[in-house]
Coordinates of C-alpha atoms in Angstrom, one line a residue:
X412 CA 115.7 97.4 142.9
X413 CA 115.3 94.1 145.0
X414 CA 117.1 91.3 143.9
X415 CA 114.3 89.4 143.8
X416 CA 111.0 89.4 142.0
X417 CA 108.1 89.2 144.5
X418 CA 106.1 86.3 144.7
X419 CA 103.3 86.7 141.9
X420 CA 100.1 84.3 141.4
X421 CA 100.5 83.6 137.6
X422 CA 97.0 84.3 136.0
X423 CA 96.0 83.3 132.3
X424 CA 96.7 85.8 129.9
X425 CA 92.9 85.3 128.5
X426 CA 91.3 86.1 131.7
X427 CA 93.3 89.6 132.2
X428 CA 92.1 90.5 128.4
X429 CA 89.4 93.8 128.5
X430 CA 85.9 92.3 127.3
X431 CA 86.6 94.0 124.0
X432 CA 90.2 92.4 122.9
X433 CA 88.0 88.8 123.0
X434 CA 84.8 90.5 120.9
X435 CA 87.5 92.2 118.0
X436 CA 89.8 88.9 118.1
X437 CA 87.1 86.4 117.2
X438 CA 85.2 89.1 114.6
X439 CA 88.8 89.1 112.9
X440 CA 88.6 85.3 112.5
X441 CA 85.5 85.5 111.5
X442 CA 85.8 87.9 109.1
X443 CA 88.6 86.1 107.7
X444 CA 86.8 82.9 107.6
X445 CA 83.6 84.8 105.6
X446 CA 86.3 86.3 103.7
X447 CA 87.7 82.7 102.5
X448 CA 84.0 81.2 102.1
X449 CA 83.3 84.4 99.1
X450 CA 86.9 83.9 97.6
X451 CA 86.8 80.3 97.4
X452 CA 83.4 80.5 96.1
X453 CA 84.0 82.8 93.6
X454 CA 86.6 81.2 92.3
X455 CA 84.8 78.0 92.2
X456 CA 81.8 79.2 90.2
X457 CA 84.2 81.7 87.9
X458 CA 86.3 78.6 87.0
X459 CA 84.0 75.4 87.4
X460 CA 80.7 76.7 86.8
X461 CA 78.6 74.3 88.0
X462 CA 80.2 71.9 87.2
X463 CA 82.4 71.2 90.1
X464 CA 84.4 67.9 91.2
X465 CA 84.6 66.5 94.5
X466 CA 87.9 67.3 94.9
X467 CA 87.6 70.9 94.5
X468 CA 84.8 71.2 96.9
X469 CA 86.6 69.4 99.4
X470 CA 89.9 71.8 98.7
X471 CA 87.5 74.9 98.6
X472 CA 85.9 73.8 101.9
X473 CA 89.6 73.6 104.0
X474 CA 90.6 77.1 102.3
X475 CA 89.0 78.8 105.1
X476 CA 90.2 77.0 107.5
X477 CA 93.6 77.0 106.1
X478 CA 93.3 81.2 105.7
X479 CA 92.7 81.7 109.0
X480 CA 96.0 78.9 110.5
X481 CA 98.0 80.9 108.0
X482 CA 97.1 83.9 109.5
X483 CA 97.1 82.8 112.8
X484 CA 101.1 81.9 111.7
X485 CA 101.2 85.3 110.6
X486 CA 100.6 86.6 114.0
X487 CA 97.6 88.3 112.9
X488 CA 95.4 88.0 115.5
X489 CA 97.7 88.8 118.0
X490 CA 96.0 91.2 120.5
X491 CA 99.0 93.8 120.4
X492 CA 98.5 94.8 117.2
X493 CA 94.5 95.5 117.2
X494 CA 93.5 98.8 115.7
X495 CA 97.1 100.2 115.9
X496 CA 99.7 99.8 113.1
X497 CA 100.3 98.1 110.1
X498 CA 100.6 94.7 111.7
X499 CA 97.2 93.5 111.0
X500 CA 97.6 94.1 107.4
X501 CA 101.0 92.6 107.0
X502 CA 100.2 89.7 108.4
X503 CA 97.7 89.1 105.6
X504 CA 99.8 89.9 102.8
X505 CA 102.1 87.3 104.4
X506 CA 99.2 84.9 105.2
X507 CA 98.4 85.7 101.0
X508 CA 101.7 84.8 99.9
X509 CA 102.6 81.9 102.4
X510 CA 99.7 80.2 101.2
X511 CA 100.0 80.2 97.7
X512 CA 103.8 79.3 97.7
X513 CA 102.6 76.1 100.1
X514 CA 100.2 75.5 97.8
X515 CA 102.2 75.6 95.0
X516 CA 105.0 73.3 96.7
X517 CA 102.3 70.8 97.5
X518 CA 101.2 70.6 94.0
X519 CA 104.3 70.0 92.8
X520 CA 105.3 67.5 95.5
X521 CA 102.2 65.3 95.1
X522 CA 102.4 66.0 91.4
X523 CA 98.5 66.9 91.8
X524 CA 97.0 69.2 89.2
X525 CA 95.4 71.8 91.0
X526 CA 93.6 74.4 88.2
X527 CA 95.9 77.5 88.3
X528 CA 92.8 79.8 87.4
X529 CA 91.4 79.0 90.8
X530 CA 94.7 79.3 93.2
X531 CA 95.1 82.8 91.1
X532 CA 91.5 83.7 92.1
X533 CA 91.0 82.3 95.6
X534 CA 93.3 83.5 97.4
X535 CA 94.0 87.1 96.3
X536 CA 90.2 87.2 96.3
X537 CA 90.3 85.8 100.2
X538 CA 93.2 88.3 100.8
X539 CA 91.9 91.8 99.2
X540 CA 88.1 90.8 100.6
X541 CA 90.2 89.7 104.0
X542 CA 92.1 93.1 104.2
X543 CA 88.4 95.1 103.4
X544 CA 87.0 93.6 106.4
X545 CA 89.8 94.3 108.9
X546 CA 90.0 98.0 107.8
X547 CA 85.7 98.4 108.4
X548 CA 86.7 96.6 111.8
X549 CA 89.0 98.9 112.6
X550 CA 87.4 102.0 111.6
X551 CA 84.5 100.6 114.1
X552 CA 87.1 100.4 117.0
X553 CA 88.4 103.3 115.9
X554 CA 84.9 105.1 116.7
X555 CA 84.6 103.5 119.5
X556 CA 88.2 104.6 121.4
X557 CA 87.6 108.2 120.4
X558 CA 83.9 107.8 122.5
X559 CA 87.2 107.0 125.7
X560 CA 85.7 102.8 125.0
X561 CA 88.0 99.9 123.8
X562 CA 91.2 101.1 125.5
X563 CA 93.9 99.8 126.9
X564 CA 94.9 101.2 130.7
X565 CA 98.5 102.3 130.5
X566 CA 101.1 103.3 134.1
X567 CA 103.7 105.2 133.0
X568 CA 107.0 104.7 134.7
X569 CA 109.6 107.4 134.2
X570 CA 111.1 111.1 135.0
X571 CA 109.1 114.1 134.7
X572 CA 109.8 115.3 131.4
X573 CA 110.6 111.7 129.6
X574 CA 107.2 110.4 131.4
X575 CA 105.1 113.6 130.7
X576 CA 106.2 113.1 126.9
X577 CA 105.6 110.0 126.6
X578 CA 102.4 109.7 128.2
X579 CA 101.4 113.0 125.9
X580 CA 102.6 111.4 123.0
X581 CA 99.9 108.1 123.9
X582 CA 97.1 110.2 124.3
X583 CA 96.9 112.4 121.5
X584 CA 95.7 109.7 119.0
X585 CA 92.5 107.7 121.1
X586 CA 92.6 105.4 117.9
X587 CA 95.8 103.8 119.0
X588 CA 93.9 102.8 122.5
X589 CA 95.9 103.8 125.0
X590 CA 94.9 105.7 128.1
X591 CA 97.2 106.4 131.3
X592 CA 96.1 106.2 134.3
X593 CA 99.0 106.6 136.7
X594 CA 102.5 107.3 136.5
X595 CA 105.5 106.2 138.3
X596 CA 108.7 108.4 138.9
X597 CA 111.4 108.7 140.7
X598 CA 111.6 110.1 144.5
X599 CA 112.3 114.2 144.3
X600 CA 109.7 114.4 141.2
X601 CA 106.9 116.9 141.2
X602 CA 103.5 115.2 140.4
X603 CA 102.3 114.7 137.4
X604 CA 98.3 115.6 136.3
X605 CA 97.3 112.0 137.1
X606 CA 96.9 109.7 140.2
X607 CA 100.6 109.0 140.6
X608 CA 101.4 105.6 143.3
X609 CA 104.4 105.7 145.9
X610 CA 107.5 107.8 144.9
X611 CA 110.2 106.4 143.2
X612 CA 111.2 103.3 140.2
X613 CA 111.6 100.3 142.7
X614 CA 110.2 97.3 141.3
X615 CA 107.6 96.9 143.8
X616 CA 106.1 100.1 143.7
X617 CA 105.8 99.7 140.1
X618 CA 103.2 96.2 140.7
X619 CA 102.0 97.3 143.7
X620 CA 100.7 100.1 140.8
X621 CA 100.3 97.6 138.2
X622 CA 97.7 96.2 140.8
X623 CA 95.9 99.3 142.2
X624 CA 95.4 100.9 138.6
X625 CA 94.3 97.0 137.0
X626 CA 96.6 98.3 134.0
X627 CA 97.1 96.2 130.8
X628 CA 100.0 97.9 129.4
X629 CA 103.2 99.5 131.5
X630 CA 104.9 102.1 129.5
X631 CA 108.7 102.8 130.7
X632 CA 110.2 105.5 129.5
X633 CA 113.7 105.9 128.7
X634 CA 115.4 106.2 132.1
X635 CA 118.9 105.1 133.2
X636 CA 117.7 104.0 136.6
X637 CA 115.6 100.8 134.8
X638 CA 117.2 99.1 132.6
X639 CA 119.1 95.9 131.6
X640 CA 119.1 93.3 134.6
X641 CA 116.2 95.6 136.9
X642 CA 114.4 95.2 133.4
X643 CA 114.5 92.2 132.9
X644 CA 113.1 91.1 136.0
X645 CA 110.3 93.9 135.9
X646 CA 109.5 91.7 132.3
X647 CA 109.4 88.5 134.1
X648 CA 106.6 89.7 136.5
X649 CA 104.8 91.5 134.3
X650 CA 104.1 88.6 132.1
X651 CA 102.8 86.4 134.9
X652 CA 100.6 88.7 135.0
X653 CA 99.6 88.8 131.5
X654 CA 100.6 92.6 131.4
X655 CA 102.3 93.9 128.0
X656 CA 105.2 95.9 129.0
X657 CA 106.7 98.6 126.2
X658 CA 109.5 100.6 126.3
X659 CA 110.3 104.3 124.5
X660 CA 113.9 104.4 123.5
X661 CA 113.6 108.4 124.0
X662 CA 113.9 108.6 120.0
X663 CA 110.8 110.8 118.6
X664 CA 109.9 111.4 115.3
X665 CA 111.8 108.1 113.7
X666 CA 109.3 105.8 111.9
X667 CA 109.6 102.1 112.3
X668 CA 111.7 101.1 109.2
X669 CA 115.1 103.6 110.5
X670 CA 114.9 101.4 113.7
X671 CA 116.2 98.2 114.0
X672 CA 117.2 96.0 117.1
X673 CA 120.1 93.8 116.4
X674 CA 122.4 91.7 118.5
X675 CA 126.0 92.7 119.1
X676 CA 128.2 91.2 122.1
X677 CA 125.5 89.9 123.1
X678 CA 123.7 92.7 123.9
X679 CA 120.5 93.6 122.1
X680 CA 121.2 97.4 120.5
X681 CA 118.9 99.7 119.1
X682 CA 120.4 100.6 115.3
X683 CA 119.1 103.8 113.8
X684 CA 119.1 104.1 110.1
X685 CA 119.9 107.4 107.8
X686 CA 117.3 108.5 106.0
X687 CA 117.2 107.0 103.0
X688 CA 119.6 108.5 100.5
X689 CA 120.5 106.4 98.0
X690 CA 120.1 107.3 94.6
X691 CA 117.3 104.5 93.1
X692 CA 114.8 105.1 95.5
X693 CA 114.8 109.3 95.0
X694 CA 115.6 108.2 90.7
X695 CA 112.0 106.3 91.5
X696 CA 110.6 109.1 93.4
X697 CA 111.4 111.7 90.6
X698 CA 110.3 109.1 87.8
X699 CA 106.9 108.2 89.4
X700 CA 106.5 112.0 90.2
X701 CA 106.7 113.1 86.6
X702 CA 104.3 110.4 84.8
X703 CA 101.9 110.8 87.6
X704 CA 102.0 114.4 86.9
X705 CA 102.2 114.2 83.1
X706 CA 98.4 111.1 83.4
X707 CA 96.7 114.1 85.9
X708 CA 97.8 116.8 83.8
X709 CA 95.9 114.7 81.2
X710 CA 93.0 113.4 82.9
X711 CA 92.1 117.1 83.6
X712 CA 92.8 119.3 80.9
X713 CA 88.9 119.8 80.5
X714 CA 88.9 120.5 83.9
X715 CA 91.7 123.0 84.3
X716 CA 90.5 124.5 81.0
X717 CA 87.3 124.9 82.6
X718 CA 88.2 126.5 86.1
X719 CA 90.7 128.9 83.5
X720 CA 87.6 130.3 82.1
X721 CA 86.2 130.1 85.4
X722 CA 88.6 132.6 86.4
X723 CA 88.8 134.9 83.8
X724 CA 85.1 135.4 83.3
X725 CA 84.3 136.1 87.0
X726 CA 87.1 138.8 87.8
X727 CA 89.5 140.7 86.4
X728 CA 93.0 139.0 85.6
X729 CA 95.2 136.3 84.7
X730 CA 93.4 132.6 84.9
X731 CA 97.0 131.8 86.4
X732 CA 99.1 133.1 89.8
X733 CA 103.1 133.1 89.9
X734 CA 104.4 133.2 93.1
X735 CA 108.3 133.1 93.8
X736 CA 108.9 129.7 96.5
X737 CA 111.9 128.5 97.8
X738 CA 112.8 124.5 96.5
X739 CA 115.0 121.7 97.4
X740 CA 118.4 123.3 98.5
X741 CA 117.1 127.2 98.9
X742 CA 116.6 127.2 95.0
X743 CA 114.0 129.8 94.0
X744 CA 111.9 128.8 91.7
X745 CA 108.2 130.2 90.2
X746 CA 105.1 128.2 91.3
X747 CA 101.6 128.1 89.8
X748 CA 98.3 128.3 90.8
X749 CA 95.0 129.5 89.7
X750 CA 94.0 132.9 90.7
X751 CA 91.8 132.6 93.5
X752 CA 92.2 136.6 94.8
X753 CA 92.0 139.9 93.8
X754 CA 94.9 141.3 91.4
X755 CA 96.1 143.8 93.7
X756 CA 95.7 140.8 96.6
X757 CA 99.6 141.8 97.4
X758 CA 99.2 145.4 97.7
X759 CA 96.4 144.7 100.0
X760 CA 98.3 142.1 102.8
X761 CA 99.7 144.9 104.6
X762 CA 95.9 146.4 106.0
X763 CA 95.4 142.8 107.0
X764 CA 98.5 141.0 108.8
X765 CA 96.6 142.5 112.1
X766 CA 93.7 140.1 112.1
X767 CA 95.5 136.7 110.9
X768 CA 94.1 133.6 111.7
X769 CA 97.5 132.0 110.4
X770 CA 100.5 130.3 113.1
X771 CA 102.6 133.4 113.6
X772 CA 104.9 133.1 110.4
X773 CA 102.0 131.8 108.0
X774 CA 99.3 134.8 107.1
X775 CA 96.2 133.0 106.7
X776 CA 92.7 135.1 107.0
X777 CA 89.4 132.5 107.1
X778 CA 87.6 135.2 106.2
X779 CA 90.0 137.0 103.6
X780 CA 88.2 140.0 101.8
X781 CA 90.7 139.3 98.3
X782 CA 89.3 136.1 97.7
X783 CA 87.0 136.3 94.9
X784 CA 83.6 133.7 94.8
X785 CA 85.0 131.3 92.5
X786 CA 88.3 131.7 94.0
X787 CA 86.7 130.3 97.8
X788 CA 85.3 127.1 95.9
X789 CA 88.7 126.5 94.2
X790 CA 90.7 126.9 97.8
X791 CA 88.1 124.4 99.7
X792 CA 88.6 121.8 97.8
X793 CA 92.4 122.8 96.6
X794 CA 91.5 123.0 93.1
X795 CA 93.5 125.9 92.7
X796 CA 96.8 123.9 93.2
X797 CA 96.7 121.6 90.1
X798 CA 98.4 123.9 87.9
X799 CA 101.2 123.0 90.2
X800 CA 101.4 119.8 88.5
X801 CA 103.3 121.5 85.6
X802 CA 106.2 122.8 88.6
X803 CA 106.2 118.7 89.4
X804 CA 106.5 117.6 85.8
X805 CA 109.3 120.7 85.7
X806 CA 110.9 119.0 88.1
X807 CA 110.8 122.2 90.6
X808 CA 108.1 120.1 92.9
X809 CA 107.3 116.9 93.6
X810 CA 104.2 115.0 94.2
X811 CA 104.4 114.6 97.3
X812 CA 107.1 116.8 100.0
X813 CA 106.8 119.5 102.7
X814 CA 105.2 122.8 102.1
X815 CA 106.7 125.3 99.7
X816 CA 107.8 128.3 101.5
X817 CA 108.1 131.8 100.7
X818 CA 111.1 133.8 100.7
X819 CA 110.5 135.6 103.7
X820 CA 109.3 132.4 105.4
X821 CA 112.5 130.9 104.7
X822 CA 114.6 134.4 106.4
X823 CA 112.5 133.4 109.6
X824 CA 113.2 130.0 110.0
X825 CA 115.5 128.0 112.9
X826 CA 118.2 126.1 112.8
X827 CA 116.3 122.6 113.0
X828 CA 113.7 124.5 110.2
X829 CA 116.2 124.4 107.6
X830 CA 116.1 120.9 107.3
X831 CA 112.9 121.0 105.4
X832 CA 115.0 122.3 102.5
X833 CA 116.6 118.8 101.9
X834 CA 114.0 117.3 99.8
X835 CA 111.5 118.9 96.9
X836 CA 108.5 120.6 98.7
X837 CA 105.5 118.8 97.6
X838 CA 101.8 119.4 96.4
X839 CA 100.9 117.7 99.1
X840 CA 102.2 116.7 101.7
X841 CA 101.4 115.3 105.6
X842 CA 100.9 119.1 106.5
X843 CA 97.8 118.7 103.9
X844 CA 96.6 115.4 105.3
X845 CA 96.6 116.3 109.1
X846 CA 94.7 119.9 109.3
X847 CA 96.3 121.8 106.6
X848 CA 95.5 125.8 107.4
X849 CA 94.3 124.4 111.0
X850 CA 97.9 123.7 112.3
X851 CA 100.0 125.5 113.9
X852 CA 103.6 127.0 113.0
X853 CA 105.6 124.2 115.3
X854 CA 103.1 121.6 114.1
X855 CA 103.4 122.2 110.3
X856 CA 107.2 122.4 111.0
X857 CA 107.3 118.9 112.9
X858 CA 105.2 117.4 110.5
X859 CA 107.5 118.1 107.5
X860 CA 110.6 117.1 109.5
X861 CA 109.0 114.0 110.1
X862 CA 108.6 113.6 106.1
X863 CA 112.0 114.3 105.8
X864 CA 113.5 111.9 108.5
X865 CA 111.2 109.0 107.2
X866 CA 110.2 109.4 103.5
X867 CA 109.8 106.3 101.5
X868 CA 107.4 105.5 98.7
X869 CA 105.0 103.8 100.7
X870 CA 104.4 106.6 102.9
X871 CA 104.1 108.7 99.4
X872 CA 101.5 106.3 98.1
X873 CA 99.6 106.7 101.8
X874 CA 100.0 110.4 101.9
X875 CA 98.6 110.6 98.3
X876 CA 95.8 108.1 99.3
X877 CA 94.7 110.3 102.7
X878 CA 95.1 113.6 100.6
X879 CA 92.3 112.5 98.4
X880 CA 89.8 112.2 101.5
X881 CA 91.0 115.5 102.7
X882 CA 90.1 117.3 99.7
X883 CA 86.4 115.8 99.3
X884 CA 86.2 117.0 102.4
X885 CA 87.6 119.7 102.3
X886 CA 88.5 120.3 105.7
X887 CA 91.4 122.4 107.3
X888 CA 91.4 124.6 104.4
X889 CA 90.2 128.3 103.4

């Protein structure tokens, strides 16, 4: 690397912004602000009537414009965090609980007597209908990057294999916006499938590509040869450019809250959390497990009485199945399920293995000649796994975990596999959530390491929440 940044022409960060960052920041404020104008209103009218002072009207006319400074403060219009993340919504349940607790302190310190009743209804009002409108916004960018529009141009700078995941890794979700157009690597390389600028990392290259390709975002990957000082000064330039600069720590599969960045010696270093593994959070998990399962089981008895007789009436056999899975430390244990085959389903696999549609290790037929009429309703739209909500209320399952194997699935797993077996296999799980019978064996197997490396309640709550939509519509499964 030089030891000296090349002379750079400082441009404003607003005028190197894509058209669409400027057209998705000002709907968010304006959502926000339309947001504010219906809580405050509502709140007005549910506590006041019509008969409202002047002083409220006054307060309930800054509220918007106090919503959107507060989540301005929150950093939620920042452009990095558009359409990708959790940032967005963060920032106004921050905004949310920032502005009531100033509120509250202002209150007290001017001894003013602000109604309660319409503090508790404005602003969680503003927040939830604030939080509604940024999802619909981002489901509309979200349409629009998967048509290849509203995305950010990305040079990857890194080895082959580092560079070729990483840039992989960006492109296989549109809805996060990114799209590489170049990469950058070291002299001795081979090329890469993309237009790739002169050979190696120096620092010049690397804006003489940031230039050529009219990026927005430089992506390094984890490479030895760019790093600390040489980074630095790659930072420097970059921003007087107005061009965001990332970098992969070469860490995959590792959600967000195991990785910390805190300073030692003076040197910024990457901390990675264990998993979580102490005992409240799983004494949480296995409480919230069983009363959800013990309210479902509830809610639809007439239902599960109903697909029982369902069963019974249509073909010949038990209403339920018992299969023998492996659970949470290779501990067999009996799983139920409505009987959506054949009796003799079993007998019958061996005639069929040759035409599988399944991954290699899982036998899955789309066409399958054992399943009986009522039983192909039940698997589309997974009915026949809510008798599984007795194994969770057992304790054998929980609500959420990877998929529970079979025996002989278990005798054919790897090394890494095994690790699966750490936790309760789940009725759902993010297998169910991102393809379910579509995946493949590696991708059903990544997928459930990834639960185990990163489980936490609030990815529970979201994989229960996306299991619902995958069921209505019933994709991914047969």
């Amino acid at each position: 690397m030089p030891d000296t940044v090349p002379a750079i022409v400082p441009r404003s960060t607003w005028a190197t912004r894509p058209p669409w960052v400027a057209v998705y920041h000002w709907a968010a404020i304006g959502g926000d602000l339309l947001a504010a104008v219906i809580g405050a209103s509502v709140a007005l009218l549910t506590r006041f009537g019509y008969q409202i002072g002047g002083g409220y009207l006054v307060f309930g006319s800054l509220l918007p414009l106090a919503w959107v400074a507060a989540v301005a403060l929150s950093r939620g219009y920042e452009s990095r965090s558009f359409g990708a993340g959790a940032d967005e919504f963060r920032s106004i349940l921050r905004s949310g609980l920032g502005l009531t607790a100033v509120v509250a302190v202002v209150s007290y310190a001017t001894k003013s007597e602000i109604a309660r009743g319409f503090v508790v209804l404005a602003i969680p009002a503003t927040m939830v209908l604030a939080l509604l409108l940024r999802y619909l916004l981002r489901r509309d960018l979200s349409r629009h990057r998967y048509r290849g529009r509203c995305m950010r141009r990305v040079l990857v700078v890194g080895r082959n294999g580092e560079a070729a995941t990483l840039r992989e890794r960006l492109e296989e979700r549109p809805a996060d916006g990114y799209r590489v157009v170049a990469v950058c690597r070291p002299r001795g390389d081979a090329r890469l499938g993309v237009p790739v600028p002169p050979d190696g990392l120096d620092e010049a290259d690397i804006m003489a590509a940031v230039d050529r390709h009219a990026v927005d975002v430089v992506a390094i990957a984890s490479d030895p040869d760019l790093a600390g000082q040489s980074l630095r000064r790659l930072s420097w330039a970059l921003e007087q450019r107005g061009v965001e600069l990332i970098v992969s720590p070469g860490i995959i599969e590792v959600a967000g809250p195991r990785i910390s960045i805190r300073p030692v010696a003076g040197l910024s270093l990457l901390h990675l959390e264990r998993p979580s593994s102490s005992a409240g959070p799983h004494l949480l998990k296995s409480i919230f497990d069983r009363v959800m399962a013990l309210a479902l089981l509830l809610i639809a008895l007439p239902l599960l009485v109903g697909i029982a007789l369902a069963v019974r009436l249509t073909s010949h056999g038990p209403a339920l199945f018992k299969q023998r899975r492996v659970g949470r430390g290779n501990v067999p244990f009996t799983m139920l399920k409505f009987r959506t085959m054949v009796v003799d389903a079993e007998d019958r696999l061996g005639e069929l293995t040759a035409g599988s549609d399944g991954n290699g290790v899982l036998f899955k037929l789309r066409s399958d000649p054992r399943v009986t009429r009522v039983g192909k309703v039940l698997r589309r739209y997974s009915l026949d796994e809510l008798p599984q909500l007795i194994n969770v209320l057992r304790g054998d399952m929980s609500l959420v975990g990877p998929r529970p194997p079979l025996e002989r699935e278990v005798a054919m797993y790897a090394a890494d596999d095994t690790r699966r077996m750490l936790v309760k296999p789940g009725l759902t799980g993010l297998w169910q959530v991102s393809g379910r019978s579509d995946l493949s064996w590696d991708e059903s197997v990544l997928l459930d390491l990834r639960y185990v490396d990163n489980w936490s309640m609030t990815l529970d709550l979201l994989i229960l929440w996306k299991t619902a939509r995958a069921v209505l519509k019933g994709s991914g499964a047969y």
